[in-house]
Amino acid sequence: MSGENPDYSAILSTAVTYASKACVHNGNPRVGCAIVVPGSSYIFYGRHEGEGTPHGEVAALCAARTAMGEAEFSRRAHVAQAIVTLEPCSHWGKTPPCTSALIQAGIGKVIYAVADPHPVACGGAEILREAGVNVVNAQEICDEHSVQAAYHLTYEWRVAVTRKRPWCIAKIAQTLDGYVAAQDGTSQWITGKAARDEGHSVRADVDAIIVGTGTVLADNPHLSARPSGIDNPHQPLKVIVGHRPIPRDFHIFDTYATRACHKRDDGEYPDQALSDTLSTADMPEPALRCERVGNVCIYNTHDLRAVLDDLWNRGIRTVLIEGGPTLVSAAMREGLVDRLDAYISPKVFGGGKKSLYNIGVHTLKDAPMPLRVQTQQLGEEDAYDVVMQMTYTKDPHTPTCTQDIHTRTCCSSKEQNTWYGSGEESKKGESFGASDSLPHEVDDTRVFTQQKKKDN
């Protein structure tokens, strides 16, 4: 049975893959958990779906109780094992501590992959040990690939939490020779539709988009997230930086429903919806004032570091700097860019407006070198663009052996049959293997997987 001799590496990898598909747009990290019960042929998975929803451990426990029945699960819980991508949290937020849920359920063993660096939520492993739970770090029993995947799952969140500043992605779309506009100022479109769709997918995954007043006045952008041309349910906060006034009839002030501003990580401030009626009564006294117009924050400053600090205090954890060249160059010069996404078109201008300038590089050895570079070709037929994603910031909590990691995480090479549960009902899904991730239609917090038995 799967519970008698579990493949911890495969289970951890599956938990990571499942958690990575959650649309979490708040201060909480993506977390996946698996519950393994000896004597059962099922493995029960859960993930965190966002602020106020059950954390991964609670979702997995719910899956086990639903499938096995409360009485049967309680009878076997003392020999059950929880495999978690992140150390169980130890604090009360909008939900109770995961440590309490695991202890009260009677789980006998907890395996976690990554220590929680959050100053309030950390320490869960020690609390579990004090309660008599056998706690093991996954690095002791799982292979390097599965542990790498777990570290990558919360990489950006852990960096942001450690330094108390949002994870910052900068984006440029340029020609092969480094121009964002031709000599006459034309720029739409340098890259093809596939590259633009990819850019919208990145927008849909961040809490805020930052642009300079020059870009807004020149391009009159919407700055909405529209992957495949469809408005995304989550729309990031729009942030304008600079001194020049912006006419209120510009597209950037169009109304989009959103909920990207959240309670502070220390739990001191309640969740705030981004709307015209945003209450600031419970917010800390800001070091920098911003003007709010619907879903837009306007900062009358060029101090990008101060803007990022203020956004952190407003609950923003990931930002995308879209331009223009002045703002992106300033961010590079100040060392604020954690990841640079360069969308490169095969077009050549030979002159015009450069994508970057004066970023503080005076000699070859001053040039910033990324820790990791990922490339992907986008488009077909008449548009062959390339996106280079370059990560510059090292996570101080990640072991050296896991710094060079891949974005795509895969399941074990061992085939599995997967059931997706919703309440008491479940349906059989397609089997998946080493080159596949969980099917896109998986959107429930409970997944039951049954490993195929090897032929004797």
XYZ file of N, CA and C in Angstrom, residues 103 123-135:
42
model
N -1.926 18.851 15.358
C -1.873 18.258 16.704
C -3.243 17.729 17.113
N 8.528 28.751 13.544
C 8.605 27.996 14.788
C 7.631 26.847 14.884
N 6.918 26.546 13.786
C 5.932 25.472 13.834
C 6.527 24.111 14.109
N 7.712 23.858 13.567
C 8.345 22.546 13.765
C 8.606 22.279 15.235
N 9.086 23.287 15.945
C 9.391 23.101 17.367
C 8.123 22.903 18.178
N 7.052 23.624 17.826
C 5.778 23.453 18.528
C 5.259 22.029 18.350
N 5.389 21.512 17.142
C 4.953 20.135 16.879
C 5.780 19.134 17.678
N 7.085 19.357 17.728
C 7.953 18.446 18.490
C 7.577 18.454 19.967
N 7.327 19.627 20.513
C 6.954 19.736 21.920
C 5.646 19.012 22.212
N 4.797 18.895 21.168
C 3.513 18.184 21.344
C 3.659 16.685 21.110
N 4.885 16.221 20.867
C 5.120 14.800 20.695
C 5.055 14.300 19.263
N 4.960 15.218 18.304
C 4.906 14.826 16.892
C 6.330 14.575 16.393
N 6.518 13.533 15.627
C 7.808 13.253 14.995
C 7.968 14.186 13.795
N 8.904 15.114 13.857
C 9.086 16.121 12.811
C 10.399 15.868 12.084
